[in-house]
mmCIF file of C-alpha atoms in Angstrom:
data_model
loop_
_atom_site.group_PDB
_atom_site.id
_atom_site.type_symbol
_atom_site.label_atom_id
_atom_site.label_comp_id
_atom_site.label_asym_id
_atom_site.label_seq_id
_atom_site.Cartn_x
_atom_site.Cartn_y
_atom_site.Cartn_z
ATOM 1 C CA MET I 1 0.000 0.000 0.000
ATOM 2 C CA PRO I 2 1.343 3.459 -0.869
ATOM 3 C CA ASN I 3 2.002 6.119 1.738
ATOM 4 C CA THR I 4 -0.886 8.564 1.409
ATOM 5 C CA SER I 5 -1.048 12.262 2.225
ATOM 6 C CA ASP I 6 -2.902 15.404 1.182
ATOM 7 C CA ILE I 7 0.087 16.991 -0.518
ATOM 8 C CA LEU I 8 3.180 15.308 -1.905
ATOM 9 C CA VAL I 9 6.264 17.482 -2.457
ATOM 10 C CA ILE I 10 9.092 16.266 -4.668
ATOM 11 C CA GLY I 11 12.297 18.027 -3.684
ATOM 12 C CA GLY I 12 13.994 18.595 -0.334
ATOM 13 C CA GLY I 13 15.753 21.844 -1.167
ATOM 14 C CA ILE I 14 14.692 25.200 0.231
ATOM 15 C CA ALA I 15 11.800 25.602 -2.231
ATOM 16 C CA GLY I 16 10.166 22.291 -1.373
ATOM 17 C CA LEU I 17 10.932 22.278 2.349
ATOM 18 C CA SER I 18 9.777 25.841 3.003
ATOM 19 C CA ALA I 19 6.517 25.306 1.117
ATOM 20 C CA ALA I 20 5.973 21.972 2.879
ATOM 21 C CA ALA I 21 6.590 23.567 6.275
ATOM 22 C CA GLU I 22 4.136 26.351 5.489
ATOM 23 C CA LEU I 23 1.502 23.881 4.255
ATOM 24 C CA SER I 24 1.982 21.413 7.096
ATOM 25 C CA GLY I 25 -0.249 23.415 9.432
ATOM 26 C CA ARG I 26 -3.095 23.084 6.937
ATOM 27 C CA ALA I 27 -2.691 19.576 5.512
ATOM 28 C CA ASN I 28 -0.889 16.249 5.771
ATOM 29 C CA VAL I 29 2.330 16.825 3.813
ATOM 30 C CA THR I 30 5.025 14.391 2.659
ATOM 31 C CA VAL I 31 8.341 15.446 1.133
ATOM 32 C CA LEU I 32 10.383 13.128 -1.088
ATOM 33 C CA GLU I 33 14.077 13.888 -1.521
ATOM 34 C CA ALA I 34 16.142 11.917 -4.033
ATOM 35 C CA GLU I 35 19.388 12.292 -2.108
ATOM 36 C CA GLU I 36 20.223 11.069 1.385
ATOM 37 C CA GLN I 37 20.243 14.593 2.805
ATOM 38 C CA ILE I 38 18.246 17.763 2.306
ATOM 39 C CA GLY I 39 19.595 20.670 0.282
ATOM 40 C CA PHE I 40 22.286 18.515 -1.268
ATOM 41 C CA HIS I 41 22.635 20.089 -4.719
ATOM 42 C CA SER I 42 21.884 23.807 -4.598
ATOM 43 C CA SER I 43 20.441 25.068 -1.322
ATOM 44 C CA GLY I 44 23.206 23.588 0.812
ATOM 45 C CA ARG I 45 25.981 24.902 -1.456
ATOM 46 C CA SER I 46 24.850 28.493 -1.563
ATOM 47 C CA ALA I 47 26.941 31.395 -0.277
ATOM 48 C CA THR I 48 23.743 33.337 0.174
ATOM 49 C CA MET I 49 23.453 36.980 1.115
ATOM 50 C CA LEU I 50 20.140 38.694 1.586
ATOM 51 C CA HIS I 51 20.614 41.715 -0.657
ATOM 52 C CA TYR I 52 18.693 43.529 -3.370
ATOM 53 C CA ALA I 53 21.214 43.626 -6.211
ATOM 54 C CA LEU I 54 20.130 40.171 -7.354
ATOM 55 C CA GLY I 55 17.547 39.659 -10.090
ATOM 56 C CA ASP I 56 14.932 42.201 -11.147
ATOM 57 C CA ARG I 57 12.101 44.067 -9.387
ATOM 58 C CA LEU I 58 10.105 40.878 -8.867
ATOM 59 C CA VAL I 59 13.021 39.172 -7.109
ATOM 60 C CA ARG I 60 13.699 42.295 -5.061
ATOM 61 C CA ALA I 61 10.066 42.522 -4.020
ATOM 62 C CA LEU I 62 10.094 38.875 -2.940
ATOM 63 C CA THR I 63 13.272 39.553 -0.966
ATOM 64 C CA LEU I 64 11.706 42.560 0.747
ATOM 65 C CA ALA I 65 8.575 40.531 1.538
ATOM 66 C CA SER I 66 10.832 37.899 3.162
ATOM 67 C CA ARG I 67 12.956 40.321 5.170
ATOM 68 C CA ALA I 68 10.760 40.401 8.295
ATOM 69 C CA PHE I 69 11.092 36.619 8.612
ATOM 70 C CA PHE I 70 14.866 36.875 8.891
ATOM 71 C CA ASP I 71 14.815 39.944 11.134
ATOM 72 C CA SER I 72 12.407 38.297 13.608
ATOM 73 C CA PRO I 73 12.293 34.524 12.969
ATOM 74 C CA PRO I 74 9.080 32.799 14.051
ATOM 75 C CA VAL I 75 8.840 30.096 16.687
ATOM 76 C CA GLY I 76 10.661 27.014 15.453
ATOM 77 C CA PHE I 77 13.405 29.023 13.751
ATOM 78 C CA THR I 78 15.028 30.611 16.793
ATOM 79 C CA ASP I 79 17.172 27.724 18.083
ATOM 80 C CA VAL I 80 20.036 28.616 15.736
ATOM 81 C CA PRO I 81 20.595 32.028 14.104
ATOM 82 C CA LEU I 82 19.482 32.085 10.485
ATOM 83 C CA GLY I 83 22.313 34.443 9.622
ATOM 84 C CA HIS I 84 24.265 37.476 10.734
ATOM 85 C CA ARG I 85 24.483 41.079 9.622
ATOM 86 C CA MET I 86 27.057 41.869 6.972
ATOM 87 C CA PRO I 87 27.222 45.055 4.898
ATOM 88 C CA VAL I 88 26.807 44.789 1.146
ATOM 89 C CA LEU I 89 29.012 46.878 -1.126
ATOM 90 C CA ILE I 90 28.439 47.303 -4.855
ATOM 91 C CA HIS I 91 31.555 48.949 -6.275
ATOM 92 C CA ALA I 92 32.416 50.455 -9.630
ATOM 93 C CA ARG I 93 35.293 51.877 -11.601
ATOM 94 C CA GLU I 94 35.001 55.309 -13.195
ATOM 95 C CA ASP I 95 33.763 53.894 -16.492
ATOM 96 C CA GLU I 96 31.078 51.911 -14.617
ATOM 97 C CA ARG I 97 29.638 54.886 -12.755
ATOM 98 C CA GLU I 98 26.612 55.265 -15.023
ATOM 99 C CA ALA I 99 25.600 51.642 -14.396
ATOM 100 C CA LEU I 100 26.007 52.183 -10.642
ATOM 101 C CA ASP I 101 23.818 55.290 -10.785
ATOM 102 C CA ALA I 102 21.107 53.303 -12.561
ATOM 103 C CA LEU I 103 21.273 50.456 -10.055
ATOM 104 C CA GLU I 104 21.088 52.876 -7.131
ATOM 105 C CA GLY I 105 17.860 54.262 -8.557
ATOM 106 C CA GLU I 106 16.403 50.785 -8.919
ATOM 107 C CA LEU I 107 17.372 49.651 -5.419
ATOM 108 C CA SER I 108 16.397 52.782 -3.511
ATOM 109 C CA PHE I 109 12.781 51.595 -3.220
ATOM 110 C CA PHE I 110 13.823 48.358 -1.521
ATOM 111 C CA ALA I 111 16.714 49.274 0.771
ATOM 112 C CA GLU I 112 18.263 52.183 2.623
ATOM 113 C CA LEU I 113 21.411 52.819 0.635
ATOM 114 C CA GLU I 114 24.499 54.887 1.300
ATOM 115 C CA ARG I 115 26.338 56.411 -1.629
ATOM 116 C CA LEU I 116 30.109 56.158 -1.230
ATOM 117 C CA ASP I 117 32.959 58.054 -2.842
ATOM 118 C CA ALA I 118 36.389 56.482 -3.320
ATOM 119 C CA ARG I 119 37.355 57.130 0.275
ATOM 120 C CA GLY I 120 34.170 55.557 1.592
ATOM 121 C CA VAL I 121 34.553 52.535 -0.668
ATOM 122 C CA HIS I 122 38.061 51.809 0.613
ATOM 123 C CA GLU I 123 37.172 52.454 4.229
ATOM 124 C CA LEU I 124 34.491 49.786 3.959
ATOM 125 C CA CYS I 125 36.618 47.400 1.893
ATOM 126 C CA PRO I 126 40.375 48.101 2.016
ATOM 127 C CA LEU I 127 41.047 45.077 -0.193
ATOM 128 C CA LEU I 128 39.778 46.770 -3.354
ATOM 129 C CA LYS I 129 42.210 48.291 -5.823
ATOM 130 C CA GLU I 130 42.412 52.076 -6.161
ATOM 131 C CA ASP I 131 40.336 52.048 -9.346
ATOM 132 C CA ALA I 132 37.225 51.242 -7.292
ATOM 133 C CA ARG I 133 36.052 54.865 -7.203
ATOM 134 C CA HIS I 134 32.324 54.637 -6.523
ATOM 135 C CA GLY I 135 30.007 52.469 -4.467
ATOM 136 C CA ILE I 136 26.626 51.969 -2.897
ATOM 137 C CA ALA I 137 26.369 50.248 0.471
ATOM 138 C CA ASP I 138 23.532 48.517 2.278
ATOM 139 C CA ARG I 139 24.652 48.310 5.895
ATOM 140 C CA ASN I 140 21.798 45.932 6.746
ATOM 141 C CA GLY I 141 22.636 42.957 4.543
ATOM 142 C CA ILE I 142 22.321 39.490 6.074
ATOM 143 C CA ARG I 143 24.668 36.587 5.434
ATOM 144 C CA LEU I 144 22.230 33.684 5.572
ATOM 145 C CA ASP I 145 22.958 30.233 6.967
ATOM 146 C CA PRO I 146 21.468 27.768 4.463
ATOM 147 C CA HIS I 147 21.682 24.791 6.816
ATOM 148 C CA ALA I 148 19.973 26.604 9.689
ATOM 149 C CA LEU I 149 17.176 27.657 7.356
ATOM 150 C CA LEU I 150 16.745 24.160 5.918
ATOM 151 C CA GLN I 151 16.732 22.563 9.367
ATOM 152 C CA GLY I 152 14.278 25.128 10.711
ATOM 153 C CA ASN I 153 11.806 24.324 7.952
ATOM 154 C CA LEU I 154 12.305 20.610 8.544
ATOM 155 C CA ARG I 155 11.573 21.038 12.250
ATOM 156 C CA GLN I 156 8.412 22.946 11.456
ATOM 157 C CA LEU I 157 7.297 20.294 8.972
ATOM 158 C CA ARG I 158 7.775 17.487 11.477
ATOM 159 C CA ALA I 159 6.267 19.423 14.384
ATOM 160 C CA SER I 160 3.048 19.705 12.363
ATOM 161 C CA GLY I 161 2.966 16.001 11.556
ATOM 162 C CA GLY I 162 4.564 16.153 8.128
ATOM 163 C CA ALA I 163 7.167 13.673 6.931
ATOM 164 C CA LEU I 164 10.430 13.720 5.004
ATOM 165 C CA HIS I 165 11.663 10.639 3.134
ATOM 166 C CA THR I 166 15.244 10.868 1.852
ATOM 167 C CA GLY I 167 16.898 8.599 -0.692
ATOM 168 C CA GLN I 168 13.604 8.317 -2.574
ATOM 169 C CA ARG I 169 14.217 9.280 -6.187
ATOM 170 C CA ALA I 170 11.056 9.256 -8.273
ATOM 171 C CA ALA I 171 11.032 6.593 -10.983
ATOM 172 C CA ARG I 172 7.375 6.729 -12.049
ATOM 173 C CA VAL I 173 4.807 9.514 -11.664
ATOM 174 C CA GLU I 174 1.190 8.845 -12.657
ATOM 175 C CA TYR I 175 -2.202 10.495 -12.193
ATOM 176 C CA ARG I 176 -4.944 7.956 -11.590
ATOM 177 C CA SER I 177 -8.360 8.271 -9.978
ATOM 178 C CA ALA I 178 -7.796 11.944 -9.096
ATOM 179 C CA THR I 179 -4.588 11.030 -7.253
ATOM 180 C CA TRP I 180 -0.921 11.489 -8.021
ATOM 181 C CA GLN I 181 0.992 8.284 -7.481
ATOM 182 C CA VAL I 182 4.776 8.273 -7.252
ATOM 183 C CA THR I 183 6.884 5.132 -7.255
ATOM 184 C CA THR I 184 10.530 5.578 -6.302
ATOM 185 C CA GLU I 185 13.593 3.719 -7.517
ATOM 186 C CA LYS I 186 13.476 1.718 -4.278
ATOM 187 C CA GLY I 187 9.961 0.551 -5.107
ATOM 188 C CA GLU I 188 8.248 2.669 -2.438
ATOM 189 C CA GLY I 189 4.858 4.143 -3.297
ATOM 190 C CA TYR I 190 3.460 7.543 -2.310
ATOM 191 C CA SER I 191 0.204 9.213 -3.271
ATOM 192 C CA ALA I 192 -1.663 12.493 -2.844
ATOM 193 C CA PRO I 193 -4.231 14.528 -4.800
ATOM 194 C CA VAL I 194 -1.763 17.429 -5.061
ATOM 195 C CA LEU I 195 1.803 17.019 -6.318
ATOM 196 C CA VAL I 196 4.253 19.896 -5.800
ATOM 197 C CA ASN I 197 7.152 19.768 -8.225
ATOM 198 C CA ALA I 198 10.003 21.445 -6.322
ATOM 199 C CA ALA I 199 12.778 19.299 -7.765
ATOM 200 C CA GLY I 200 15.104 22.166 -8.669
ATOM 201 C CA ALA I 201 17.317 21.331 -11.647
ATOM 202 C CA TRP I 202 15.322 18.109 -12.091
ATOM 203 C CA ALA I 203 11.875 19.772 -12.170
ATOM 204 C CA ASP I 204 11.455 19.413 -15.935
ATOM 205 C CA ARG I 205 12.401 15.734 -15.701
ATOM 206 C CA ILE I 206 9.745 15.193 -13.030
ATOM 207 C CA ALA I 207 7.255 16.898 -15.321
ATOM 208 C CA GLU I 208 8.198 14.599 -18.176
ATOM 209 C CA LEU I 209 7.715 11.560 -15.930
ATOM 210 C CA ALA I 210 4.279 12.916 -15.090
ATOM 211 C CA GLY I 211 3.353 13.564 -18.720
ATOM 212 C CA VAL I 212 3.366 17.328 -18.147
ATOM 213 C CA GLN I 213 4.807 19.876 -20.587
ATOM 214 C CA PRO I 214 8.233 21.021 -19.258
ATOM 215 C CA LEU I 215 8.905 24.684 -18.551
ATOM 216 C CA GLY I 216 12.221 24.817 -20.374
ATOM 217 C CA LEU I 217 14.261 25.142 -17.182
ATOM 218 C CA GLN I 218 17.981 25.717 -17.625
ATOM 219 C CA PRO I 219 20.308 24.648 -14.800
ATOM 220 C CA LYS I 220 23.482 26.741 -14.689
ATOM 221 C CA ARG I 221 26.625 26.021 -12.717
ATOM 222 C CA ARG I 222 28.178 28.542 -10.328
ATOM 223 C CA THR I 223 31.631 28.144 -8.776
ATOM 224 C CA ILE I 224 33.068 29.327 -5.451
ATOM 225 C CA ILE I 225 36.620 29.173 -4.111
ATOM 226 C CA THR I 226 38.107 29.953 -0.688
ATOM 227 C CA PHE I 227 41.625 31.224 -0.009
ATOM 228 C CA ASP I 228 43.784 33.041 2.557
ATOM 229 C CA VAL I 229 43.721 36.790 3.092
ATOM 230 C CA PRO I 230 46.884 38.900 3.156
ATOM 231 C CA PRO I 231 48.664 38.763 6.533
ATOM 232 C CA GLY I 232 47.267 41.300 8.964
ATOM 233 C CA THR I 233 43.930 41.665 7.183
ATOM 234 C CA GLU I 234 41.084 42.331 9.592
ATOM 235 C CA LEU I 235 38.121 40.230 8.445
ATOM 236 C CA ASP I 236 35.603 41.597 10.925
ATOM 237 C CA GLY I 237 33.597 44.305 9.244
ATOM 238 C CA LEU I 238 34.509 43.380 5.685
ATOM 239 C CA PRO I 239 31.470 43.481 3.417
ATOM 240 C CA PHE I 240 29.995 41.199 0.857
ATOM 241 C CA ALA I 241 31.565 43.019 -2.098
ATOM 242 C CA LYS I 242 30.206 42.759 -5.631
ATOM 243 C CA THR I 243 31.173 44.395 -8.904
ATOM 244 C CA ILE I 244 28.476 46.471 -10.562
ATOM 245 C CA GLY I 245 28.447 43.954 -13.396
ATOM 246 C CA ASP I 246 28.121 40.208 -12.921
ATOM 247 C CA GLU I 247 31.879 39.718 -12.756
ATOM 248 C CA LEU I 248 32.903 38.950 -9.167
ATOM 249 C CA TYR I 249 31.731 38.812 -5.592
ATOM 250 C CA PHE I 250 33.701 37.989 -2.461
ATOM 251 C CA ALA I 251 33.265 38.052 1.311
ATOM 252 C CA PRO I 252 34.773 36.723 4.553
ATOM 253 C CA GLU I 253 34.352 32.996 5.141
ATOM 254 C CA SER I 254 35.538 31.168 8.275
ATOM 255 C CA GLY I 255 38.828 33.039 8.634
ATOM 256 C CA ARG I 256 39.414 33.206 4.894
ATOM 257 C CA LEU I 257 37.751 34.789 1.877
ATOM 258 C CA PHE I 258 35.444 33.188 -0.628
ATOM 259 C CA ALA I 259 34.925 34.432 -4.165
ATOM 260 C CA SER I 260 32.869 33.583 -7.215
ATOM 261 C CA PRO I 261 33.322 34.699 -10.834
ATOM 262 C CA MET I 262 29.500 34.703 -11.027
ATOM 263 C CA ASP I 263 29.647 32.095 -13.763
ATOM 264 C CA GLU I 264 26.462 30.761 -15.326
ATOM 265 C CA VAL I 265 27.546 27.692 -17.258
ATOM 266 C CA PRO I 266 24.652 25.700 -18.780
ATOM 267 C CA SER I 267 24.510 22.198 -17.326
ATOM 268 C CA ASP I 268 22.451 19.060 -17.280
ATOM 269 C CA PRO I 269 20.835 18.250 -13.917
ATOM 270 C CA LEU I 270 23.665 16.554 -12.017
ATOM 271 C CA ASP I 271 25.917 16.684 -8.980
ATOM 272 C CA ALA I 272 27.796 19.809 -10.059
ATOM 273 C CA GLN I 273 31.549 19.879 -9.639
ATOM 274 C CA PRO I 274 33.832 22.910 -10.057
ATOM 275 C CA ASP I 275 35.542 23.229 -13.410
ATOM 276 C CA GLU I 276 39.177 24.278 -13.432
ATOM 277 C CA LEU I 277 38.446 27.081 -15.903
ATOM 278 C CA GLU I 278 35.927 28.739 -13.569
ATOM 279 C CA VAL I 279 38.182 28.130 -10.558
ATOM 280 C CA ALA I 280 41.018 29.919 -12.357
ATOM 281 C CA LEU I 281 38.635 32.669 -13.471
ATOM 282 C CA ALA I 282 37.589 33.316 -9.870
ATOM 283 C CA ALA I 283 41.215 33.706 -8.792
ATOM 284 C CA TYR I 284 42.051 35.876 -11.807
ATOM 285 C CA ARG I 285 39.134 38.253 -11.285
ATOM 286 C CA MET I 286 39.928 38.492 -7.570
ATOM 287 C CA GLU I 287 43.446 39.604 -8.423
ATOM 288 C CA GLN I 288 42.197 42.017 -11.094
ATOM 289 C CA ARG I 289 39.795 43.800 -8.754
ATOM 290 C CA THR I 290 41.595 43.589 -5.398
ATOM 291 C CA ILE I 291 45.056 43.714 -3.853
ATOM 292 C CA VAL I 292 44.733 40.070 -2.814
ATOM 293 C CA LYS I 293 47.074 37.520 -4.345
ATOM 294 C CA VAL I 294 45.391 34.113 -4.488
ATOM 295 C CA GLU I 295 48.400 32.001 -3.582
ATOM 296 C CA ARG I 296 46.594 28.817 -2.658
ATOM 297 C CA ILE I 297 42.992 27.720 -3.057
ATOM 298 C CA HIS I 298 41.840 25.885 0.053
ATOM 299 C CA SER I 299 38.468 24.656 -1.172
ATOM 300 C CA ARG I 300 36.233 24.849 -4.197
ATOM 301 C CA TRP I 301 32.710 23.828 -4.943
ATOM 302 C CA ALA I 302 29.912 24.348 -7.426
ATOM 303 C CA GLY I 303 26.150 24.279 -7.390
ATOM 304 C CA LEU I 304 23.339 24.542 -9.903
ATOM 305 C CA ARG I 305 21.048 27.547 -10.171
ATOM 306 C CA SER I 306 18.000 26.818 -12.312
ATOM 307 C CA PHE I 307 16.163 29.418 -14.368
ATOM 308 C CA THR I 308 12.886 29.577 -16.234
ATOM 309 C CA PRO I 309 13.019 31.263 -19.653
ATOM 310 C CA ASP I 310 11.937 34.603 -18.117
ATOM 311 C CA ARG I 311 14.176 34.099 -15.050
ATOM 312 C CA HIS I 312 11.175 34.425 -12.729
ATOM 313 C CA PRO I 313 10.125 31.703 -10.290
ATOM 314 C CA ALA I 314 7.429 29.315 -11.477
ATOM 315 C CA ALA I 315 4.730 28.997 -8.834
ATOM 316 C CA GLY I 316 1.269 27.789 -9.727
ATOM 317 C CA PHE I 317 -0.873 24.889 -10.821
ATOM 318 C CA ASP I 318 -0.134 23.686 -14.313
ATOM 319 C CA PRO I 319 -2.991 25.005 -16.473
ATOM 320 C CA ASN I 320 -3.369 21.715 -18.320
ATOM 321 C CA THR I 321 -2.846 19.150 -15.569
ATOM 322 C CA GLU I 322 -5.034 18.637 -12.521
ATOM 323 C CA GLY I 323 -3.287 18.865 -9.153
ATOM 324 C CA PHE I 324 0.220 19.410 -10.547
ATOM 325 C CA PHE I 325 1.840 22.440 -8.901
ATOM 326 C CA TRP I 326 5.047 24.026 -10.174
ATOM 327 C CA LEU I 327 7.515 25.448 -7.642
ATOM 328 C CA ALA I 328 10.774 25.837 -9.527
ATOM 329 C CA GLY I 329 13.186 28.218 -11.188
ATOM 330 C CA GLN I 330 14.349 30.089 -8.076
ATOM 331 C CA GLY I 331 17.701 30.698 -9.738
ATOM 332 C CA GLY I 332 20.118 31.726 -7.044
ATOM 333 C CA PHE I 333 17.611 33.692 -4.964
ATOM 334 C CA GLY I 334 15.675 30.770 -3.465
ATOM 335 C CA LEU I 335 16.994 31.090 0.096
ATOM 336 C CA GLN I 336 16.507 34.822 0.503
ATOM 337 C CA THR I 337 12.992 34.727 -0.990
ATOM 338 C CA SER I 338 11.865 31.411 0.523
ATOM 339 C CA PRO I 339 9.615 32.845 3.282
ATOM 340 C CA ALA I 340 7.555 34.854 0.790
ATOM 341 C CA MET I 341 7.574 32.119 -1.847
ATOM 342 C CA ALA I 342 6.412 29.547 0.724
ATOM 343 C CA ARG I 343 3.477 31.747 1.743
ATOM 344 C CA ILE I 344 2.581 32.387 -1.889
ATOM 345 C CA ALA I 345 2.728 28.695 -2.803
ATOM 346 C CA ALA I 346 0.668 27.707 0.247
ATOM 347 C CA SER I 347 -2.015 30.278 -0.514
ATOM 348 C CA LEU I 348 -2.312 29.139 -4.142
ATOM 349 C CA ILE I 349 -2.494 25.463 -3.174
ATOM 350 C CA ALA I 350 -4.897 25.952 -0.266
ATOM 351 C CA GLY I 351 -7.045 28.516 -2.079
ATOM 352 C CA GLU I 352 -6.500 31.100 0.649
ATOM 353 C CA PRO I 353 -6.353 34.915 0.454
ATOM 354 C CA TRP I 354 -3.230 36.363 -1.106
ATOM 355 C CA PRO I 355 -0.584 36.499 1.655
ATOM 356 C CA VAL I 356 1.478 39.478 0.464
ATOM 357 C CA SER I 357 -0.310 42.816 0.564
ATOM 358 C CA ASP I 358 2.129 45.355 1.968
ATOM 359 C CA VAL I 359 5.131 45.025 -0.351
ATOM 360 C CA SER I 360 5.301 46.234 -3.938
ATOM 361 C CA ALA I 361 1.805 45.204 -4.981
ATOM 362 C CA GLU I 362 2.600 45.829 -8.644
ATOM 363 C CA GLU I 363 5.315 43.154 -8.711
ATOM 364 C CA LEU I 364 3.724 40.735 -6.239
ATOM 365 C CA ASP I 365 0.319 40.633 -7.853
ATOM 366 C CA PRO I 366 -1.289 37.151 -7.765
ATOM 367 C CA ALA I 367 -1.427 37.123 -11.546
ATOM 368 C CA ARG I 368 2.366 36.924 -11.602
ATOM 369 C CA PHE I 369 2.237 33.549 -9.886
ATOM 370 C CA ALA I 370 -1.112 31.807 -10.343
ATOM 371 C CA ARG I 371 -0.124 30.410 -13.710
ATOM 372 C CA GLN I 372 2.514 28.288 -15.338
ATOM 373 C CA ALA I 373 5.611 30.429 -15.846
ATOM 374 C CA ALA I 374 6.763 30.690 -19.437
#
């Protein structure tokens, strides 16, 4: 006999777990994760900052709608801090000033920004080369802890009677007698009238198993390296520093620095591994933009960030398939927007009033979500 529930979620990353936790107070929810641990591929490999220079106005609005959750975590998320404050610095050379001016105008609605001249830029981040002449700073950025956030959602799911089953990769997905029935590679059976496809880079493959038209998701690999700082460097107070273009970001990490060349390399859904070209690119760009010499790389890793064709999250029932709910395409911003996205997904599934009313109504209109993203 299959394990039955009201809602079956495929995917134990932040998208699936946060939605499952939110829904668990309303329904009997089961989460299936293909790997032996949650957040294995993307969520657990993220060097996530809560900041507003990521994505477009929709992503920024979702981030703003999630901010209160991180500032004052609800019961069940207070055992371990979900992150710590870290300033965010977007810096620019003289020839990049116009782009910085434009970004400042876009971000001013979402965050309290401080415009910095060359002196201010280098006071905040002494590691930058002298050609960093302009900057905007958000002193209230948050360096998120992906594992604390994942575990907090898991605790909430279980406290409400929900269940997580790891090592259960879907092999067959069928809709029979108004019920979704999933058989895993281990031969286990699970069923529910509502199936939430939160499988990250594998979401289109789950759709194909279910006979549902894929979204056209594109997984893209991103690489991070860690390395030593110059002797005598004071790490406390250093910001999360990002170029105005998608070239480089770096920040303190456990007594060292981490950096990413912000690569977006198309990939199949797989266990992403760092490529030597992107590893070298990260070190090269770090040396081009800062006074740091990357003498030795201590660690390296890569994760997949999955995008829909319009680079907006897909959240809504498939218009052509009963009970099949898309929750995918949270390309690189899934952790920082997960509280808002979980509330939105839960409201659409449960048929409840729209849960976001006080933040950027134009961007967070229900019509942006209650459909299949394209």
